[in-house]
GROMACS .gro file of C-alpha atoms in nm:
model
  502
    1MET     CA    1   5.302   3.643  -1.037
    2ARG     CA    2   5.354   3.479  -1.379
    3LYS     CA    3   5.613   3.584  -1.634
    4ALA     CA    4   5.710   3.474  -1.983
    5GLY     CA    5   5.961   3.591  -2.239
    6ALA     CA    6   5.825   3.866  -2.464
    7CYS     CA    7   5.893   3.687  -2.792
    8ALA     CA    8   5.751   3.360  -2.667
    9LEU     CA    9   5.447   3.543  -2.536
   10VAL     CA   10   5.372   3.716  -2.864
   11ALA     CA   11   5.409   3.396  -3.063
   12ALA     CA   12   5.208   3.184  -2.822
   13THR     CA   13   4.929   3.436  -2.786
   14ALA     CA   14   4.894   3.464  -3.162
   15LEU     CA   15   4.887   3.087  -3.197
   16LEU     CA   16   4.649   3.011  -2.912
   17ALA     CA   17   4.401   3.295  -2.907
   18GLY     CA   18   4.177   3.105  -3.149
   19SER     CA   19   3.945   3.230  -3.417
   20VAL     CA   20   3.597   3.331  -3.313
   21GLY     CA   21   3.459   3.188  -3.635
   22LEU     CA   22   3.633   2.850  -3.609
   23ARG     CA   23   3.406   2.547  -3.608
   24VAL     CA   24   3.478   2.221  -3.430
   25THR     CA   25   3.572   1.952  -3.683
   26ALA     CA   26   3.789   1.642  -3.692
   27ALA     CA   27   4.047   1.852  -3.878
   28ASP     CA   28   4.101   2.101  -3.596
   29PRO     CA   29   4.469   2.193  -3.558
   30PRO     CA   30   4.668   1.995  -3.301
   31ASP     CA   31   4.710   2.300  -3.077
   32ARG     CA   32   4.349   2.249  -2.967
   33TRP     CA   33   4.478   1.961  -2.752
   34TRP     CA   34   4.737   2.029  -2.482
   35GLN     CA   35   4.984   1.744  -2.448
   36PRO     CA   36   5.192   1.724  -2.128
   37GLY     CA   37   5.534   1.886  -2.149
   38GLU     CA   38   5.474   2.093  -2.462
   39GLY     CA   39   5.604   2.402  -2.290
   40ARG     CA   40   5.347   2.641  -2.436
   41VAL     CA   41   5.268   2.973  -2.276
   42PHE     CA   42   4.921   2.988  -2.123
   43PRO     CA   43   4.786   3.328  -2.229
   44THR     CA   44   4.567   3.564  -2.030
   45ARG     CA   45   4.276   3.489  -2.260
   46LEU     CA   46   4.222   3.173  -2.459
   47ASP     CA   47   3.928   3.113  -2.698
   48TYR     CA   48   3.817   2.787  -2.857
   49ALA     CA   49   3.520   2.708  -3.077
   50ASP     CA   50   3.264   2.466  -2.937
   51PRO     CA   51   2.938   2.327  -3.082
   52THR     CA   52   2.734   2.643  -3.013
   53GLY     CA   53   2.991   2.922  -3.020
   54VAL     CA   54   3.313   3.001  -2.834
   55ILE     CA   55   3.435   2.899  -2.489
   56ARG     CA   56   3.677   3.138  -2.320
   57VAL     CA   57   3.939   3.061  -2.056
   58VAL     CA   58   4.073   3.359  -1.858
   59LEU     CA   59   4.390   3.328  -1.651
   60ASP     CA   60   4.387   3.605  -1.391
   61GLY     CA   61   4.742   3.736  -1.365
   62GLY     CA   62   4.851   3.559  -1.683
   63PRO     CA   63   5.021   3.485  -1.914
   64MET     CA   64   5.207   3.192  -1.759
   65ALA     CA   65   5.490   2.975  -1.885
   66THR     CA   66   5.398   2.606  -1.852
   67GLN     CA   67   5.742   2.454  -1.907
   68GLY     CA   68   5.813   2.246  -1.595
   69HIS     CA   69   5.486   2.349  -1.431
   70PRO     CA   70   5.340   2.050  -1.237
   71PHE     CA   71   4.989   2.096  -1.383
   72PHE     CA   72   5.130   2.058  -1.735
   73THR     CA   73   5.418   1.815  -1.673
   74ALA     CA   74   5.410   1.435  -1.663
   75ILE     CA   75   5.593   1.318  -1.353
   76GLY     CA   76   5.491   0.951  -1.369
   77PRO     CA   77   5.540   0.666  -1.616
   78ASN     CA   78   5.198   0.683  -1.785
   79GLY     CA   79   5.285   1.018  -1.948
   80ARG     CA   80   4.988   1.204  -1.805
   81ALA     CA   81   4.965   1.546  -1.648
   82CYS     CA   82   4.667   1.724  -1.492
   83VAL     CA   83   4.602   1.900  -1.823
   84THR     CA   84   4.543   1.564  -1.996
   85CYS     CA   85   4.194   1.535  -1.849
   86HIS     CA   86   4.137   1.908  -1.792
   87GLN     CA   87   4.164   2.060  -2.137
   88PRO     CA   88   4.115   2.435  -2.195
   89ALA     CA   89   3.911   2.372  -2.513
   90ASP     CA   90   3.672   2.158  -2.307
   91GLY     CA   91   3.620   2.419  -2.037
   92MET     CA   92   3.902   2.267  -1.828
   93SER     CA   93   3.720   1.935  -1.831
   94LEU     CA   94   3.716   1.664  -2.100
   95SER     CA   95   3.449   1.614  -2.366
   96ALA     CA   96   3.370   1.278  -2.520
   97ALA     CA   97   3.430   1.438  -2.862
   98SER     CA   98   3.786   1.528  -2.763
   99ALA     CA   99   3.852   1.178  -2.633
  100ALA     CA  100   3.728   1.029  -2.961
  101ARG     CA  101   3.943   1.272  -3.160
  102GLN     CA  102   4.252   1.179  -2.960
  103TRP     CA  103   4.192   0.809  -3.021
  104GLU     CA  104   4.173   0.876  -3.394
  105ARG     CA  105   4.497   1.073  -3.379
  106GLY     CA  106   4.711   0.861  -3.153
  107GLY     CA  107   4.518   0.554  -3.043
  108PRO     CA  108   4.647   0.376  -2.733
  109ARG     CA  109   4.980   0.561  -2.753
  110ASP     CA  110   4.812   0.878  -2.625
  111SER     CA  111   4.853   0.908  -2.249
  112LEU     CA  112   4.481   0.989  -2.215
  113PHE     CA  113   4.415   0.618  -2.262
  114ALA     CA  114   4.644   0.499  -1.984
  115ALA     CA  115   4.538   0.154  -1.869
  116SER     CA  116   4.479   0.249  -1.506
  117ASP     CA  117   4.166   0.455  -1.570
  118GLY     CA  118   4.157   0.544  -1.941
  119ALA     CA  119   4.060   0.184  -2.016
  120ASP     CA  120   3.737   0.013  -1.918
  121CYS     CA  121   3.964  -0.217  -1.717
  122PRO     CA  122   4.346  -0.244  -1.699
  123SER     CA  123   4.328  -0.617  -1.777
  124LEU     CA  124   4.174  -0.563  -2.122
  125PRO     CA  125   4.389  -0.558  -2.441
  126GLN     CA  126   4.500  -0.195  -2.449
  127ASP     CA  127   4.544  -0.169  -2.828
  128ALA     CA  128   4.172  -0.230  -2.891
  129ARG     CA  129   3.933   0.061  -2.920
  130ALA     CA  130   3.663  -0.144  -2.747
  131SER     CA  131   3.881  -0.156  -2.435
  132HIS     CA  132   3.850   0.224  -2.404
  133SER     CA  133   3.487   0.258  -2.515
  134LEU     CA  134   3.360   0.425  -2.198
  135LEU     CA  135   3.612   0.707  -2.236
  136ILE     CA  136   3.592   0.740  -2.616
  137ASP     CA  137   3.215   0.715  -2.653
  138HIS     CA  138   3.093   0.856  -2.321
  139GLY     CA  139   3.380   1.068  -2.181
  140LEU     CA  140   3.401   0.853  -1.866
  141ILE     CA  141   3.706   0.790  -1.651
  142ARG     CA  142   3.728   0.476  -1.438
  143ILE     CA  143   3.720   0.556  -1.066
  144ALA     CA  144   3.840   0.268  -0.848
  145ARG     CA  145   3.711   0.303  -0.491
  146PRO     CA  146   3.836   0.071  -0.216
  147TRP     CA  147   3.596  -0.182  -0.072
  148PRO     CA  148   3.508  -0.161   0.207
  149PRO     CA  149   3.529   0.220   0.210
  150ARG     CA  150   3.821   0.388   0.385
  151ASP     CA  151   3.851   0.722   0.557
  152LEU     CA  152   4.118   0.982   0.478
  153ASN     CA  153   4.366   0.801   0.700
  154GLY     CA  154   4.311   0.473   0.516
  155LYS     CA  155   4.113   0.315   0.798
  156ALA     CA  156   3.837   0.078   0.683
  157ILE     CA  157   3.476   0.188   0.737
  158SER     CA  158   3.222  -0.084   0.813
  159PRO     CA  159   2.937  -0.023   0.565
  160ASP     CA  160   2.575  -0.071   0.664
  161TYR     CA  161   2.495  -0.226   0.327
  162LYS     CA  162   2.594  -0.524   0.114
  163LEU     CA  163   2.724  -0.464  -0.238
  164GLU     CA  164   2.681  -0.714  -0.522
  165VAL     CA  165   2.761  -0.697  -0.893
  166VAL     CA  166   2.456  -0.751  -1.114
  167ARG     CA  167   2.607  -0.652  -1.447
  168ASP     CA  168   2.971  -0.587  -1.535
  169PRO     CA  169   3.019  -0.490  -1.902
  170SER     CA  170   3.376  -0.366  -1.844
  171GLY     CA  171   3.466  -0.684  -1.659
  172CYS     CA  172   3.653  -0.485  -1.397
  173ASN     CA  173   3.427  -0.538  -1.097
  174LEU     CA  174   3.457  -0.915  -1.131
  175ASP     CA  175   3.818  -0.912  -1.247
  176PRO     CA  176   4.040  -1.138  -1.030
  177LYS     CA  177   4.303  -0.865  -0.997
  178TRP     CA  178   4.101  -0.540  -1.000
  179GLY     CA  179   3.756  -0.638  -0.878
  180LEU     CA  180   3.552  -0.668  -0.562
  181HIS     CA  181   3.682  -1.016  -0.482
  182SER     CA  182   4.049  -0.954  -0.554
  183ALA     CA  183   4.332  -0.944  -0.302
  184ASP     CA  184   4.292  -0.564  -0.296
  185PRO     CA  185   3.915  -0.524  -0.339
  186HIS     CA  186   3.787  -0.222  -0.533
  187ILE     CA  187   3.463  -0.117  -0.697
  188SER     CA  188   3.494   0.046  -1.039
  189VAL     CA  189   3.252   0.323  -1.128
  190PHE     CA  190   3.276   0.554  -1.428
  191ARG     CA  191   3.244   0.932  -1.405
  192ARG     CA  192   3.296   1.252  -1.600
  193PRO     CA  193   3.600   1.469  -1.514
  194ARG     CA  194   3.491   1.778  -1.322
  195PRO     CA  195   3.608   2.120  -1.450
  196VAL     CA  196   3.922   2.270  -1.297
  197ALA     CA  197   3.813   2.634  -1.300
  198ASN     CA  198   3.609   2.895  -1.114
  199PHE     CA  199   3.731   2.766  -0.778
  200LYS     CA  200   3.665   3.101  -0.612
  201TYR     CA  201   3.302   2.991  -0.623
  202ILE     CA  202   3.343   2.617  -0.573
  203GLU     CA  203   3.546   2.665  -0.255
  204ALA     CA  204   3.310   2.929  -0.117
  205MET     CA  205   3.092   2.834   0.181
  206GLY     CA  206   2.739   2.964   0.184
  207PHE     CA  207   2.651   2.804   0.518
  208ALA     CA  208   2.821   2.742   0.851
  209TYR     CA  209   2.678   2.389   0.851
  210ASP     CA  210   2.563   2.119   0.608
  211PRO     CA  211   2.189   2.186   0.566
  212LYS     CA  212   2.143   1.864   0.368
  213ALA     CA  213   2.239   1.656   0.671
  214GLY     CA  214   2.186   1.900   0.958
  215LEU     CA  215   2.548   1.856   1.064
  216PRO     CA  216   2.848   2.085   1.115
  217LEU     CA  217   3.073   2.140   0.815
  218ALA     CA  218   3.351   1.888   0.765
  219LEU     CA  219   3.696   2.002   0.870
  220ASP     CA  220   4.017   1.968   0.674
  221PRO     CA  221   4.228   1.733   0.890
  222GLU     CA  222   4.543   1.928   0.799
  223THR     CA  223   4.426   2.283   0.857
  224GLY     CA  224   4.136   2.227   1.096
  225LYS     CA  225   3.930   2.471   0.889
  226PRO     CA  226   3.579   2.405   0.749
  227VAL     CA  227   3.560   2.304   0.382
  228SER     CA  228   3.291   2.362   0.123
  229GLY     CA  229   3.229   1.995   0.040
  230ASN     CA  230   3.168   2.081  -0.327
  231LEU     CA  231   3.481   1.940  -0.494
  232MET     CA  232   3.450   1.573  -0.587
  233ALA     CA  233   3.142   1.387  -0.710
  234ASP     CA  234   3.144   1.153  -0.410
  235GLY     CA  235   3.286   1.397  -0.155
  236ARG     CA  236   3.588   1.178  -0.090
  237VAL     CA  237   3.835   1.462  -0.035
  238PRO     CA  238   3.792   1.781   0.169
  239SER     CA  239   4.015   2.024  -0.019
  240LEU     CA  240   4.204   2.092  -0.341
  241THR     CA  241   4.525   1.980  -0.174
  242TRP     CA  242   4.374   1.641  -0.092
  243GLN     CA  243   4.227   1.623  -0.442
  244MET     CA  244   4.573   1.669  -0.595
  245ARG     CA  245   4.713   1.385  -0.389
  246ASP     CA  246   4.420   1.161  -0.481
  247ALA     CA  247   4.461   1.237  -0.852
  248ALA     CA  248   4.839   1.201  -0.843
  249GLY     CA  249   4.808   0.842  -0.727
  250ALA     CA  250   4.485   0.730  -0.890
  251HIS     CA  251   4.504   0.898  -1.233
  252LEU     CA  252   4.855   1.025  -1.295
  253ALA     CA  253   5.067   0.744  -1.147
  254PHE     CA  254   5.318   1.001  -1.032
  255ALA     CA  255   5.657   0.851  -0.957
  256ARG     CA  256   5.693   1.077  -0.654
  257LYS     CA  257   5.463   1.257  -0.417
  258LEU     CA  258   5.374   1.614  -0.494
  259ASP     CA  259   5.583   1.834  -0.267
  260GLN     CA  260   5.460   2.159  -0.113
  261GLY     CA  261   5.612   2.359  -0.398
  262ASP     CA  262   5.426   2.154  -0.659
  263ILE     CA  263   5.100   2.187  -0.468
  264ALA     CA  264   5.142   2.561  -0.427
  265ARG     CA  265   5.203   2.611  -0.801
  266ILE     CA  266   4.904   2.399  -0.900
  267LEU     CA  267   4.680   2.576  -0.648
  268ASP     CA  268   4.796   2.914  -0.775
  269PHE     CA  269   4.708   2.819  -1.132
  270GLU     CA  270   4.375   2.652  -1.057
  271ARG     CA  271   4.251   2.935  -0.837
  272HIS     CA  272   4.318   3.191  -1.110
  273VAL     CA  273   4.142   3.013  -1.399
  274TYR     CA  274   3.791   3.120  -1.503
  275VAL     CA  275   3.582   2.951  -1.771
  276ALA     CA  276   3.250   3.036  -1.934
  277GLN     CA  277   3.089   3.054  -2.275
  278GLN     CA  278   3.190   3.383  -2.437
  279ARG     CA  279   3.002   3.390  -2.767
  280ASP     CA  280   2.699   3.215  -2.912
  281ASP     CA  281   2.660   3.161  -3.284
  282ARG     CA  282   2.304   3.298  -3.270
  283GLY     CA  283   2.316   3.533  -2.973
  284GLY     CA  284   2.651   3.699  -3.030
  285MET     CA  285   2.881   3.806  -2.747
  286LEU     CA  286   2.737   3.701  -2.412
  287ASP     CA  287   2.860   4.015  -2.239
  288ALA     CA  288   2.701   4.251  -2.492
  289ASP     CA  289   2.403   4.487  -2.477
  290GLY     CA  290   2.364   4.483  -2.101
  291ALA     CA  291   2.431   4.113  -2.043
  292GLU     CA  292   2.703   4.010  -1.799
  293GLY     CA  293   2.794   3.665  -1.926
  294GLY     CA  294   3.143   3.535  -2.002
  295PRO     CA  295   3.434   3.447  -1.772
  296GLU     CA  296   3.554   3.802  -1.715
  297GLN     CA  297   3.245   3.867  -1.504
  298LEU     CA  298   3.327   3.558  -1.298
  299ARG     CA  299   3.678   3.688  -1.244
  300ILE     CA  300   3.570   4.024  -1.103
  301SER     CA  301   3.256   3.915  -0.913
  302LYS     CA  302   3.231   3.777  -0.563
  303PRO     CA  303   3.080   3.433  -0.496
  304GLY     CA  304   2.704   3.467  -0.511
  305ARG     CA  305   2.449   3.368  -0.251
  306LEU     CA  306   2.099   3.230  -0.269
  307GLY     CA  307   1.876   3.428  -0.500
  308SER     CA  308   1.658   3.527  -0.204
  309GLN     CA  309   1.967   3.661  -0.026
  310GLY     CA  310   2.134   3.851  -0.307
  311VAL     CA  311   2.153   3.868  -0.684
  312PRO     CA  312   1.904   3.625  -0.847
  313VAL     CA  313   2.051   3.329  -1.033
  314TRP     CA  314   2.127   3.411  -1.401
  315SER     CA  315   2.026   3.775  -1.357
  316GLU     CA  316   2.319   3.853  -1.588
  317PHE     CA  317   2.081   3.798  -1.880
  318ALA     CA  318   1.789   4.001  -1.743
  319LYS     CA  319   1.847   4.297  -1.978
  320TRP     CA  320   1.806   4.068  -2.279
  321GLU     CA  321   1.442   4.013  -2.185
  322LYS     CA  322   1.351   4.373  -2.277
  323PRO     CA  323   1.639   4.513  -2.486
  324ASP     CA  324   1.669   4.887  -2.527
  325PRO     CA  325   1.605   5.048  -2.869
  326GLN     CA  326   1.976   5.079  -2.949
  327ALA     CA  327   2.030   4.705  -2.893
  328ARG     CA  328   1.724   4.623  -3.103
  329ALA     CA  329   1.855   4.832  -3.391
  330SER     CA  330   2.211   4.693  -3.383
  331VAL     CA  331   2.150   4.317  -3.406
  332SER     CA  332   1.952   4.079  -3.623
  333ALA     CA  333   1.606   3.945  -3.552
  334GLU     CA  334   1.760   3.598  -3.503
  335THR     CA  335   1.996   3.735  -3.237
  336LEU     CA  336   1.714   3.914  -3.058
  337ALA     CA  337   1.502   3.597  -3.062
  338PHE     CA  338   1.783   3.386  -2.915
  339ARG     CA  339   1.858   3.642  -2.644
  340ALA     CA  340   1.491   3.661  -2.550
  341SER     CA  341   1.489   3.281  -2.524
  342VAL     CA  342   1.791   3.284  -2.290
  343ALA     CA  343   1.622   3.545  -2.069
  344ARG     CA  344   1.302   3.337  -2.059
  345GLY     CA  345   1.509   3.030  -1.974
  346ALA     CA  346   1.660   3.214  -1.678
  347ARG     CA  347   1.314   3.310  -1.557
  348ILE     CA  348   1.184   2.954  -1.595
  349PHE     CA  349   1.488   2.825  -1.409
  350ARG     CA  350   1.415   3.061  -1.119
  351ASP     CA  351   1.038   3.077  -1.111
  352LYS     CA  352   0.871   2.763  -1.247
  353THR     CA  353   0.802   2.540  -0.948
  354PHE     CA  354   0.735   2.168  -0.935
  355LEU     CA  355   0.718   1.891  -0.677
  356ILE     CA  356   1.057   1.750  -0.578
  357SER     CA  357   1.022   1.405  -0.427
  358ASP     CA  358   1.223   1.109  -0.302
  359SER     CA  359   1.559   1.285  -0.335
  360ALA     CA  360   1.808   1.225  -0.055
  361GLY     CA  361   1.977   1.549   0.045
  362ILE     CA  362   1.655   1.738  -0.025
  363ASN     CA  363   1.362   1.537   0.110
  364SER     CA  364   1.580   1.358   0.366
  365PRO     CA  365   1.751   1.328   0.610
  366ILE     CA  366   1.658   1.661   0.768
  367GLY     CA  367   1.340   1.692   0.568
  368PHE     CA  368   1.228   1.993   0.367
  369GLY     CA  369   0.916   1.784   0.316
  370ASN     CA  370   0.846   1.500   0.073
  371PRO     CA  371   0.745   1.624  -0.171
  372VAL     CA  372   0.853   1.986  -0.149
  373ARG     CA  373   0.754   2.245  -0.408
  374ASN     CA  374   1.035   2.456  -0.547
  375SER     CA  375   1.218   2.541  -0.870
  376CYS     CA  376   1.557   2.458  -1.023
  377VAL     CA  377   1.720   2.720  -0.799
  378PHE     CA  378   1.638   2.517  -0.490
  379CYS     CA  379   1.963   2.330  -0.557
  380HIS     CA  380   2.123   2.533  -0.838
  381ASN     CA  381   2.112   2.853  -0.640
  382MET     CA  382   2.449   3.029  -0.658
  383SER     CA  383   2.433   3.341  -0.870
  384GLN     CA  384   2.685   3.336  -1.160
  385MET     CA  385   2.751   2.963  -1.119
  386GLY     CA  386   2.430   2.763  -1.078
  387MET     CA  387   2.589   2.527  -0.830
  388ASP     CA  388   2.470   2.483  -0.473
  389VAL     CA  389   2.595   2.729  -0.214
  390ALA     CA  390   2.513   2.465   0.047
  391PRO     CA  391   2.770   2.188   0.092
  392GLY     CA  392   2.681   1.825   0.063
  393GLN     CA  393   2.542   1.582  -0.192
  394VAL     CA  394   2.201   1.525  -0.350
  395ASP     CA  395   2.046   1.220  -0.515
  396LEU     CA  396   1.856   1.329  -0.824
  397GLY     CA  397   1.820   0.970  -0.942
  398THR     CA  398   2.068   1.001  -1.229
  399THR     CA  399   2.252   0.683  -1.124
  400ASN     CA  400   1.974   0.482  -0.958
  401ARG     CA  401   1.686   0.285  -1.096
  402PRO     CA  402   1.400   0.340  -1.159
  403PHE     CA  403   1.488   0.703  -1.241
  404ALA     CA  404   1.811   0.641  -1.435
  405ASP     CA  405   1.763   0.535  -1.795
  406ALA     CA  406   1.891   0.194  -1.895
  407MET     CA  407   2.263   0.228  -1.966
  408PRO     CA  408   2.391  -0.116  -2.069
  409HIS     CA  409   2.748   0.011  -2.104
  410LEU     CA  410   2.768   0.087  -1.729
  411PRO     CA  411   2.800  -0.159  -1.440
  412LEU     CA  412   2.493  -0.229  -1.229
  413PHE     CA  413   2.515  -0.299  -0.857
  414ARG     CA  414   2.266  -0.432  -0.607
  415VAL     CA  415   2.286  -0.252  -0.274
  416THR     CA  416   2.110  -0.420   0.017
  417CYS     CA  417   2.066  -0.212   0.331
  418LEU     CA  418   2.161  -0.414   0.638
  419GLY     CA  419   2.009  -0.177   0.891
  420LYS     CA  420   1.738   0.078   0.825
  421PRO     CA  421   1.601   0.075   0.470
  422HIS     CA  422   1.687   0.363   0.240
  423PRO     CA  423   1.430   0.639   0.301
  424HIS     CA  424   1.321   0.649  -0.064
  425TYR     CA  425   1.425   0.322  -0.231
  426GLY     CA  426   1.360   0.069   0.042
  427ARG     CA  427   1.596  -0.211   0.138
  428VAL     CA  428   1.727  -0.306  -0.208
  429ILE     CA  429   1.864  -0.051  -0.457
  430LEU     CA  430   1.989  -0.102  -0.813
  431THR     CA  431   2.247   0.159  -0.908
  432HIS     CA  432   2.519   0.231  -1.163
  433ASP     CA  433   2.718   0.422  -0.901
  434PRO     CA  434   2.657   0.429  -0.523
  435GLY     CA  435   2.812   0.778  -0.517
  436TYR     CA  436   2.859   0.932  -0.174
  437ALA     CA  437   2.786   0.596  -0.010
  438LEU     CA  438   3.128   0.478  -0.134
  439THR     CA  439   3.278   0.746   0.091
  440THR     CA  440   3.058   0.722   0.399
  441GLY     CA  441   2.957   0.355   0.396
  442ARG     CA  442   2.596   0.458   0.463
  443CYS     CA  443   2.310   0.305   0.267
  444ALA     CA  444   2.111   0.628   0.304
  445ASP     CA  445   2.376   0.802   0.089
  446VAL     CA  446   2.344   0.572  -0.214
  447GLY     CA  447   2.321   0.778  -0.533
  448ARG     CA  448   2.402   1.112  -0.370
  449ILE     CA  449   2.635   1.317  -0.592
  450THR     CA  450   2.794   1.662  -0.553
  451LEU     CA  451   2.636   1.918  -0.785
  452GLN     CA  452   2.863   2.068  -1.049
  453SER     CA  453   2.918   2.419  -1.175
  454MET     CA  454   2.703   2.502  -1.476
  455ARG     CA  455   2.952   2.726  -1.656
  456GLY     CA  456   3.107   2.623  -1.988
  457LEU     CA  457   2.853   2.347  -2.045
  458ALA     CA  458   2.848   2.379  -2.423
  459ALA     CA  459   3.213   2.273  -2.446
  460ARG     CA  460   3.203   1.959  -2.232
  461ALA     CA  461   2.926   1.716  -2.325
  462PRO     CA  462   2.800   1.469  -2.209
  463TYR     CA  463   2.637   1.563  -1.880
  464PHE     CA  464   2.563   1.434  -1.530
  465SER     CA  465   2.831   1.251  -1.336
  466ASN     CA  466   2.783   0.934  -1.542
  467GLY     CA  467   2.747   1.105  -1.880
  468SER     CA  468   2.390   0.979  -1.916
  469ALA     CA  469   2.267   1.297  -2.090
  470ARG     CA  470   2.426   1.318  -2.433
  471ASP     CA  471   2.332   1.682  -2.479
  472LEU     CA  472   2.168   1.970  -2.295
  473ARG     CA  473   1.822   1.870  -2.416
  474GLY     CA  474   1.884   1.535  -2.248
  475VAL     CA  475   1.946   1.717  -1.919
  476VAL     CA  476   1.614   1.903  -1.942
  477ASP     CA  477   1.426   1.590  -2.049
  478PHE     CA  478   1.563   1.394  -1.753
  479TYR     CA  479   1.442   1.648  -1.500
  480ASP     CA  480   1.107   1.675  -1.679
  481ARG     CA  481   1.056   1.298  -1.653
  482ARG     CA  482   1.202   1.259  -1.306
  483TYR     CA  483   0.986   1.522  -1.138
  484HIS     CA  484   0.686   1.523  -1.378
  485ILE     CA  485   0.736   1.895  -1.441
  486GLY     CA  486   0.545   1.923  -1.767
  487TYR     CA  487   0.769   2.168  -1.953
  488SER     CA  488   0.632   2.289  -2.284
  489GLU     CA  489   0.847   2.250  -2.594
  490GLN     CA  490   0.923   2.622  -2.586
  491GLU     CA  491   1.024   2.607  -2.220
  492LYS     CA  492   1.258   2.317  -2.290
  493GLN     CA  493   1.425   2.507  -2.573
  494ASP     CA  494   1.457   2.819  -2.358
  495LEU     CA  495   1.631   2.619  -2.086
  496VAL     CA  496   1.865   2.458  -2.340
  497ASN     CA  497   1.951   2.800  -2.482
  498LEU     CA  498   2.018   2.935  -2.132
  499MET     CA  499   2.254   2.648  -2.045
  500SER     CA  500   2.438   2.677  -2.378
  501ALA     CA  501   2.503   3.046  -2.299
  502LEU     CA  502   2.665   2.977  -1.963
   0.00000   0.00000   0.00000
């Protein structure tokens, strides 16, 4: 499938394989960052240090030459390629730390900071760091959604809510050229890039219908086939092919449309990339002593189902809970303690129940009950991935007040329902990002976001769609506050250790 010259392969593999002991510092070599058009060879296995250990990228069928490949080549004038915002060292996503490092290295000349979405607003002075603060400090890309919403064919949707700008720190939502009241009205929200990896799981369909809405699965208008609905944060595209077209225009400013050959090559690459944490500084190799962590397991496994229907979520670490005598004798007490913590975290994730309330996509519209008692796996239920096997979006409150923390760097919108009030917020909602409602035009969908994969988390902070959790402890603390769970300090640390090992 993918070929490269033998000499080039040897040299590239030696250069890129990475050192397991390497730590992430500002002085990391430039080969950590993939610039468009470099022409490197993408090896079968690629390791990079991250804050807790080593992230590994596996290319099934690799190595692959990237010279002229449309994922790695800038076709448009802003100098960007897909790889710009989907970096291997960041788990095929983009960390805020990497964005800050690139600003220090190249400033506004780096294509990452293209005015269209790498700036807080295109109208700001592009040479100033402050004009790119949301990307540099929070890892956020500007997403400009048309207002009113449009369907896939570009036809306007009449929303059942009114949208007003309450706060606009970037200036873009009130900008005369780019804002809501411009000649071409758009709303600017700011989101984290989603990982381009593990698509065997992300595209899998665990249901024949959308259980969050009680409706049939959406169909791809081109193929007529059902789609998983788990790709974009706001569900605005049905398939990877549509996502490529959306990104080519919105983020890459491609000078020409992607042709079928380009799309086929990108699809072939994306569907063969697997990413997961491979080694932890305290726990050692995550596929050692009976554990089945790491990306190689993702490559060979089939998409998991609900824990009650198949392999329990995070069962790959079950053997670390009670290690055999040989494992106990071969590793340090610190390693054993960390592994035991990961195994406890997996059990807490599966078994500790709490009351889930006022969350659209769970407590409404079809109604599992409000509140409903369940655990983290109620939504994060796919074995090996921790995403939702059910299609559709959920509102956890990460973007809406009163659950979302104050984030003065983000815009704030007032949504007023014109018909029925929102089932959980009432008629008026304050939100940093209306989410799925920007796709459907429905007030009941405000704040609903597509759940992400949980693999490779350690390499791609910050977390949640709006980057509101600076670290993994922030993720646990949010859920603890939001649903009044009452985690102990030990339980919180166990959950953090679990997530860092994924």
